[in-house]
Amino acid sequence: MFKKIAIFLEMIKIEHTLFALPFAFMGAVLGSVIVTGTLPSWSQIGWILLAMVGARSAAFGFNRMIDRVIDGKNPRTAGRAIPAGLLKSSEVVIFIIVSLVLLFWASFKLSPLAFKLFPLAFFMLIFYSYTKRFTWLCHIVLGLTIGLAPLGAWVAVTGQIDLIAIVLYLTIAFWTAGFDIIYACQDIDFDQNEGVYSIPARFGVSGALNIARVFHVITAIGFIVLFFITDLSWWYLAGMIISYIILFYEHYIVSPKDLSRLQTAFFTMNGVLSIVVFAFTLIDLVVRQYL
């Protein structure tokens, strides 16, 4: 049983929770303080956590099911659970259903608007996995899907969507799209040979990295815009300075001629960035609330 659980955890890349979860919590605390004047309750945080678990698990389950043939052809992904025969398709389908039920129930418990937006989240979770079959804009679709984490958390604690929520959503969407482009560079030969759509396959590694840089410049601008349209203070700005250094270093260590540190740029740098941004935002809001 424990071996099977480990296989499922590997399938959904549980370590990649570092990308979206801190920003989901950021959306929750920022929205709650700005709209209600208080930090979110532990109950709200718990349901947001469960919603994230359900959404991520369903998303990865869908992606692995839909891409199982493509994954089996790609040497980099042939060892994944389904093409490698470690999990049956029926087991993954059950896993997806349970994950969707968890997301559905958490949305219901959080707020009426969050519950009404469940069909949109459901559609985006499925739609992304098909986009690589017909458009190189798939990275942006992924960004718009991952960006639902902070937006959904904002809606969960406030029951509304406003300008600040939209700015946060788009900022995280372009951040995600940018690092996904970097990640896709390692599959450029396979994608071109198999007709899989991606920005690296369409524009080459050099062009893709330039587009990723533009997306992350938009991300940097988005974080600054948040500062000016909220009451965030110098604690938040300190976190932004650190995050900008991380973004710069992420692009510094990868180049068209050297992708050897791509995993560091993709996983380590972005995982650290999300934690830094959330931590300094939380400190800023806590200081304002209690000191």
Protein backbone atom coordinates (compact mmCIF):
# COMPACT_ATOMS: atom_id res chain seq x y z
CA MET A 1 0.00 0.00 0.00
CA PHE A 2 2.76 2.43 0.91
CA LYS A 3 4.53 1.67 -2.37
CA LYS A 4 1.33 2.45 -4.27
CA ILE A 5 0.90 5.71 -2.36
CA ALA A 6 4.48 6.67 -3.23
CA ILE A 7 3.77 6.01 -6.90
CA PHE A 8 0.69 8.24 -6.81
CA LEU A 9 2.66 10.99 -5.05
CA GLU A 10 5.36 10.76 -7.69
CA MET A 11 2.74 10.88 -10.43
CA ILE A 12 1.32 14.17 -9.17
CA LYS A 13 4.79 15.57 -8.45
CA ILE A 14 3.92 16.45 -4.87
CA GLU A 15 7.13 18.46 -4.57
CA HIS A 16 5.83 20.87 -7.22
CA THR A 17 3.24 22.03 -4.67
CA LEU A 18 5.91 24.59 -3.77
CA PHE A 19 5.01 26.45 -6.95
CA ALA A 20 1.31 27.11 -6.42
CA LEU A 21 0.52 26.59 -2.72
CA PRO A 22 2.42 29.62 -1.32
CA PHE A 23 0.70 31.87 -3.86
CA ALA A 24 -2.68 30.36 -2.96
CA PHE A 25 -2.02 31.27 0.66
CA MET A 26 -0.85 34.71 -0.49
CA GLY A 27 -4.15 35.24 -2.27
CA ALA A 28 -6.01 34.17 0.86
CA VAL A 29 -4.19 36.37 3.37
CA LEU A 30 -3.95 39.38 1.05
CA GLY A 31 -7.61 39.21 0.09
CA SER A 32 -8.80 38.62 3.63
CA VAL A 33 -6.85 41.53 5.12
CA ILE A 34 -7.71 43.96 2.32
CA VAL A 35 -11.41 43.11 2.10
CA THR A 36 -12.33 42.01 5.63
CA GLY A 37 -9.56 43.63 7.67
CA THR A 38 -8.52 40.37 9.32
CA LEU A 39 -6.39 37.36 8.52
CA PRO A 40 -8.23 34.27 7.22
CA SER A 41 -9.37 31.72 9.78
CA TRP A 42 -7.60 28.41 10.24
CA SER A 43 -10.73 26.74 8.92
CA GLN A 44 -10.50 28.72 5.68
CA ILE A 45 -6.80 27.91 5.34
CA GLY A 46 -7.56 24.22 5.87
CA TRP A 47 -10.26 24.13 3.19
CA ILE A 48 -8.02 26.06 0.79
CA LEU A 49 -5.29 23.49 1.40
CA LEU A 50 -7.72 20.65 0.67
CA ALA A 51 -8.96 22.44 -2.46
CA MET A 52 -5.37 22.79 -3.66
CA VAL A 53 -4.67 19.11 -3.00
CA GLY A 54 -7.80 18.15 -4.94
CA ALA A 55 -7.11 20.51 -7.83
CA ARG A 56 -3.43 19.58 -8.25
CA SER A 57 -4.11 15.87 -7.93
CA ALA A 58 -6.93 15.98 -10.48
CA ALA A 59 -4.87 18.14 -12.85
CA PHE A 60 -1.87 15.81 -12.80
CA GLY A 61 -4.10 12.77 -13.03
CA PHE A 62 -5.84 14.17 -16.10
CA ASN A 63 -2.53 15.18 -17.65
CA ARG A 64 -0.94 11.78 -17.14
CA MET A 65 -4.00 9.98 -18.52
CA ILE A 66 -4.36 12.23 -21.56
CA ASP A 67 -0.61 12.23 -22.30
CA ARG A 68 0.08 8.56 -21.57
CA VAL A 69 0.83 7.71 -25.23
CA ILE A 70 3.03 10.76 -25.75
CA ASP A 71 4.81 10.10 -22.45
CA GLY A 72 5.50 6.53 -23.51
CA LYS A 73 7.28 7.71 -26.66
CA ASN A 74 9.41 10.35 -24.92
CA PRO A 75 12.57 8.87 -23.34
CA ARG A 76 12.42 11.51 -20.59
CA THR A 77 8.88 10.57 -19.54
CA ALA A 78 8.65 6.88 -20.50
CA GLY A 79 9.27 5.94 -16.86
CA ARG A 80 6.15 7.72 -15.63
CA ALA A 81 3.64 5.58 -13.78
CA ILE A 82 1.11 4.85 -16.54
CA PRO A 83 3.40 4.17 -19.54
CA ALA A 84 5.74 2.20 -17.27
CA GLY A 85 2.84 0.01 -16.09
CA LEU A 86 3.17 1.04 -12.45
CA LEU A 87 -0.44 2.27 -12.37
CA LYS A 88 -3.48 1.05 -14.27
CA SER A 89 -5.61 3.57 -16.13
CA SER A 90 -8.59 2.51 -14.02
CA GLU A 91 -6.66 3.31 -10.84
CA VAL A 92 -5.81 6.77 -12.12
CA VAL A 93 -9.45 7.40 -13.12
CA ILE A 94 -10.58 6.56 -9.58
CA PHE A 95 -7.84 8.83 -8.23
CA ILE A 96 -9.07 11.69 -10.46
CA ILE A 97 -12.69 11.23 -9.34
CA VAL A 98 -11.71 11.28 -5.66
CA SER A 99 -9.59 14.39 -6.23
CA LEU A 100 -12.45 16.19 -8.01
CA VAL A 101 -14.85 15.30 -5.20
CA LEU A 102 -12.37 16.79 -2.72
CA LEU A 103 -12.11 19.99 -4.78
CA PHE A 104 -15.90 20.14 -5.16
CA TRP A 105 -16.50 19.71 -1.43
CA ALA A 106 -13.81 22.24 -0.44
CA SER A 107 -15.24 24.80 -2.89
CA PHE A 108 -18.70 24.26 -1.41
CA LYS A 109 -17.40 24.83 2.13
CA LEU A 110 -15.42 27.98 1.28
CA SER A 111 -17.84 30.43 -0.38
CA PRO A 112 -20.82 30.54 -2.77
CA LEU A 113 -18.75 32.24 -5.48
CA ALA A 114 -15.92 29.71 -5.14
CA PHE A 115 -18.50 26.95 -5.56
CA LYS A 116 -19.99 28.63 -8.65
CA LEU A 117 -16.51 28.87 -10.20
CA PHE A 118 -15.88 25.12 -9.77
CA PRO A 119 -16.97 24.33 -13.38
CA LEU A 120 -14.42 26.85 -14.71
CA ALA A 121 -11.65 25.23 -12.68
CA PHE A 122 -12.79 21.80 -13.85
CA PHE A 123 -12.70 22.91 -17.50
CA MET A 124 -9.25 24.49 -17.23
CA LEU A 125 -7.80 21.40 -15.52
CA ILE A 126 -8.86 19.26 -18.47
CA PHE A 127 -8.37 21.76 -21.30
CA TYR A 128 -4.68 22.45 -20.62
CA SER A 129 -3.62 18.86 -21.30
CA TYR A 130 -5.05 19.01 -24.83
CA THR A 131 -3.57 22.38 -25.85
CA LYS A 132 -0.11 21.01 -26.67
CA ARG A 133 -1.82 19.13 -29.49
CA PHE A 134 -2.89 22.25 -31.38
CA THR A 135 -1.20 25.44 -30.08
CA TRP A 136 2.18 26.61 -28.83
CA LEU A 137 0.25 28.92 -26.48
CA CYS A 138 -0.17 25.90 -24.18
CA HIS A 139 2.25 27.47 -21.69
CA ILE A 140 -0.03 30.48 -21.28
CA VAL A 141 -3.03 28.18 -20.78
CA LEU A 142 -1.07 26.40 -18.05
CA GLY A 143 -0.28 29.77 -16.48
CA LEU A 144 -3.93 30.77 -16.54
CA THR A 145 -4.77 27.44 -14.91
CA ILE A 146 -2.14 27.61 -12.16
CA GLY A 147 -3.08 31.26 -11.58
CA LEU A 148 -6.49 30.05 -10.44
CA ALA A 149 -4.82 29.00 -7.16
CA PRO A 150 -4.33 32.52 -5.74
CA LEU A 151 -7.49 33.79 -7.47
CA GLY A 152 -9.54 30.93 -6.07
CA ALA A 153 -8.12 31.47 -2.60
CA TRP A 154 -8.94 35.19 -2.84
CA VAL A 155 -12.52 34.36 -3.85
CA ALA A 156 -12.76 31.76 -1.09
CA VAL A 157 -12.12 34.26 1.71
CA THR A 158 -13.68 37.40 0.20
CA GLY A 159 -16.54 36.12 -1.94
CA GLN A 160 -15.63 38.58 -4.69
CA ILE A 161 -13.23 39.33 -7.54
CA ASP A 162 -11.68 42.79 -7.89
CA LEU A 163 -8.75 44.53 -9.60
CA ILE A 164 -6.17 43.38 -7.05
CA ALA A 165 -7.25 39.75 -7.48
CA ILE A 166 -7.01 40.04 -11.27
CA VAL A 167 -3.53 41.60 -11.10
CA LEU A 168 -2.35 38.80 -8.78
CA TYR A 169 -3.91 36.21 -11.10
CA LEU A 170 -2.20 37.52 -14.23
CA THR A 171 1.12 37.99 -12.43
CA ILE A 172 1.20 34.34 -11.38
CA ALA A 173 -0.07 33.24 -14.80
CA PHE A 174 2.86 34.87 -16.61
CA TRP A 175 5.32 33.62 -13.98
CA THR A 176 4.10 30.06 -14.51
CA ALA A 177 4.10 30.36 -18.30
CA GLY A 178 7.65 31.68 -18.20
CA PHE A 179 9.15 28.85 -16.19
CA ASP A 180 7.11 26.26 -18.12
CA ILE A 181 8.72 27.53 -21.33
CA ILE A 182 12.15 27.03 -19.78
CA TYR A 183 11.17 23.52 -18.69
CA ALA A 184 9.89 22.66 -22.20
CA CYS A 185 13.28 23.45 -23.74
CA GLN A 186 14.54 20.00 -22.70
CA ASP A 187 11.95 18.33 -24.96
CA ILE A 188 12.45 20.46 -28.06
CA ASP A 189 13.75 17.64 -30.29
CA PHE A 190 11.01 15.23 -29.26
CA ASP A 191 8.28 17.86 -29.65
CA GLN A 192 9.45 18.82 -33.12
CA ASN A 193 9.69 15.18 -34.25
CA GLU A 194 6.31 14.17 -32.81
CA GLY A 195 4.41 17.33 -33.74
CA VAL A 196 3.86 18.38 -30.10
CA TYR A 197 3.21 22.11 -29.87
CA SER A 198 5.39 24.27 -27.61
CA ILE A 199 7.12 27.63 -27.74
CA PRO A 200 10.61 26.02 -27.89
CA ALA A 201 9.48 23.76 -30.76
CA ARG A 202 8.03 26.78 -32.59
CA PHE A 203 10.71 29.43 -31.94
CA GLY A 204 13.79 27.43 -30.95
CA VAL A 205 15.57 27.45 -27.60
CA SER A 206 16.97 30.96 -28.03
CA GLY A 207 13.61 32.43 -28.98
CA ALA A 208 11.84 30.51 -26.21
CA LEU A 209 14.21 31.77 -23.54
CA ASN A 210 13.70 35.33 -24.75
CA ILE A 211 9.92 34.91 -24.53
CA ALA A 212 10.29 33.45 -21.03
CA ARG A 213 12.31 36.53 -20.04
CA VAL A 214 9.56 38.82 -21.35
CA PHE A 215 6.96 36.88 -19.39
CA HIS A 216 8.99 37.21 -16.22
CA VAL A 217 9.46 40.93 -16.78
CA ILE A 218 5.65 41.10 -16.87
CA THR A 219 5.65 39.12 -13.62
CA ALA A 220 8.04 41.63 -12.03
CA ILE A 221 5.84 44.52 -13.18
CA GLY A 222 2.78 42.76 -11.78
CA PHE A 223 4.35 42.45 -8.33
CA ILE A 224 5.17 46.16 -8.35
CA VAL A 225 1.64 47.05 -9.46
CA LEU A 226 0.35 45.09 -6.46
CA PHE A 227 2.45 47.29 -4.21
CA PHE A 228 0.91 50.47 -5.60
CA ILE A 229 -2.72 49.32 -5.56
CA THR A 230 -2.57 47.89 -2.01
CA ASP A 231 -1.31 49.08 1.37
CA LEU A 232 1.68 46.74 1.32
CA SER A 233 4.84 48.32 2.74
CA TRP A 234 8.61 47.95 2.70
CA TRP A 235 8.49 44.36 3.99
CA TYR A 236 6.77 43.38 0.76
CA LEU A 237 9.26 45.46 -1.25
CA ALA A 238 12.15 43.64 0.43
CA GLY A 239 10.64 40.35 -0.69
CA MET A 240 10.24 41.73 -4.20
CA ILE A 241 13.91 42.67 -4.40
CA ILE A 242 14.87 39.12 -3.42
CA SER A 243 12.38 37.65 -5.91
CA TYR A 244 13.79 39.80 -8.72
CA ILE A 245 17.27 38.55 -7.94
CA ILE A 246 15.95 34.99 -8.09
CA LEU A 247 14.28 35.62 -11.45
CA PHE A 248 17.45 37.17 -12.83
CA TYR A 249 19.56 34.24 -11.61
CA GLU A 250 17.04 31.75 -13.05
CA HIS A 251 17.60 33.18 -16.51
CA TYR A 252 21.32 33.72 -15.99
CA ILE A 253 22.07 30.03 -15.45
CA VAL A 254 20.33 28.81 -18.63
CA SER A 255 21.28 29.64 -22.20
CA PRO A 256 20.69 28.16 -25.65
CA LYS A 257 24.15 26.57 -25.46
CA ASP A 258 23.93 25.33 -21.88
CA LEU A 259 20.76 23.80 -20.40
CA SER A 260 22.66 21.72 -17.85
CA ARG A 261 21.20 23.70 -14.94
CA LEU A 262 17.66 23.76 -16.30
CA GLN A 263 16.26 21.76 -13.38
CA THR A 264 17.78 24.22 -10.92
CA ALA A 265 16.27 27.12 -12.84
CA PHE A 266 12.89 25.41 -13.12
CA PHE A 267 12.38 23.76 -9.74
CA THR A 268 14.73 25.22 -7.15
CA MET A 269 14.59 28.88 -8.14
CA ASN A 270 10.83 29.00 -8.63
CA GLY A 271 10.11 27.04 -5.47
CA VAL A 272 12.24 29.49 -3.48
CA LEU A 273 10.65 32.48 -5.21
CA SER A 274 7.09 31.47 -4.33
CA ILE A 275 8.01 30.93 -0.67
CA VAL A 276 9.88 34.25 -0.48
CA VAL A 277 7.02 36.27 -1.99
CA PHE A 278 4.43 34.66 0.29
CA ALA A 279 6.60 34.91 3.41
CA PHE A 280 7.35 38.62 3.00
CA THR A 281 3.71 39.38 2.09
CA LEU A 282 2.56 37.54 5.22
CA ILE A 283 5.11 39.36 7.40
CA ASP A 284 3.96 42.68 5.94
CA LEU A 285 0.30 41.94 6.65
CA VAL A 286 0.93 40.53 10.14
CA VAL A 287 3.04 43.56 11.09
CA ARG A 288 0.25 45.85 9.88
CA GLN A 289 -2.39 43.85 11.78
CA TYR A 290 -0.73 43.38 15.14
CA LEU A 291 2.15 45.83 15.55
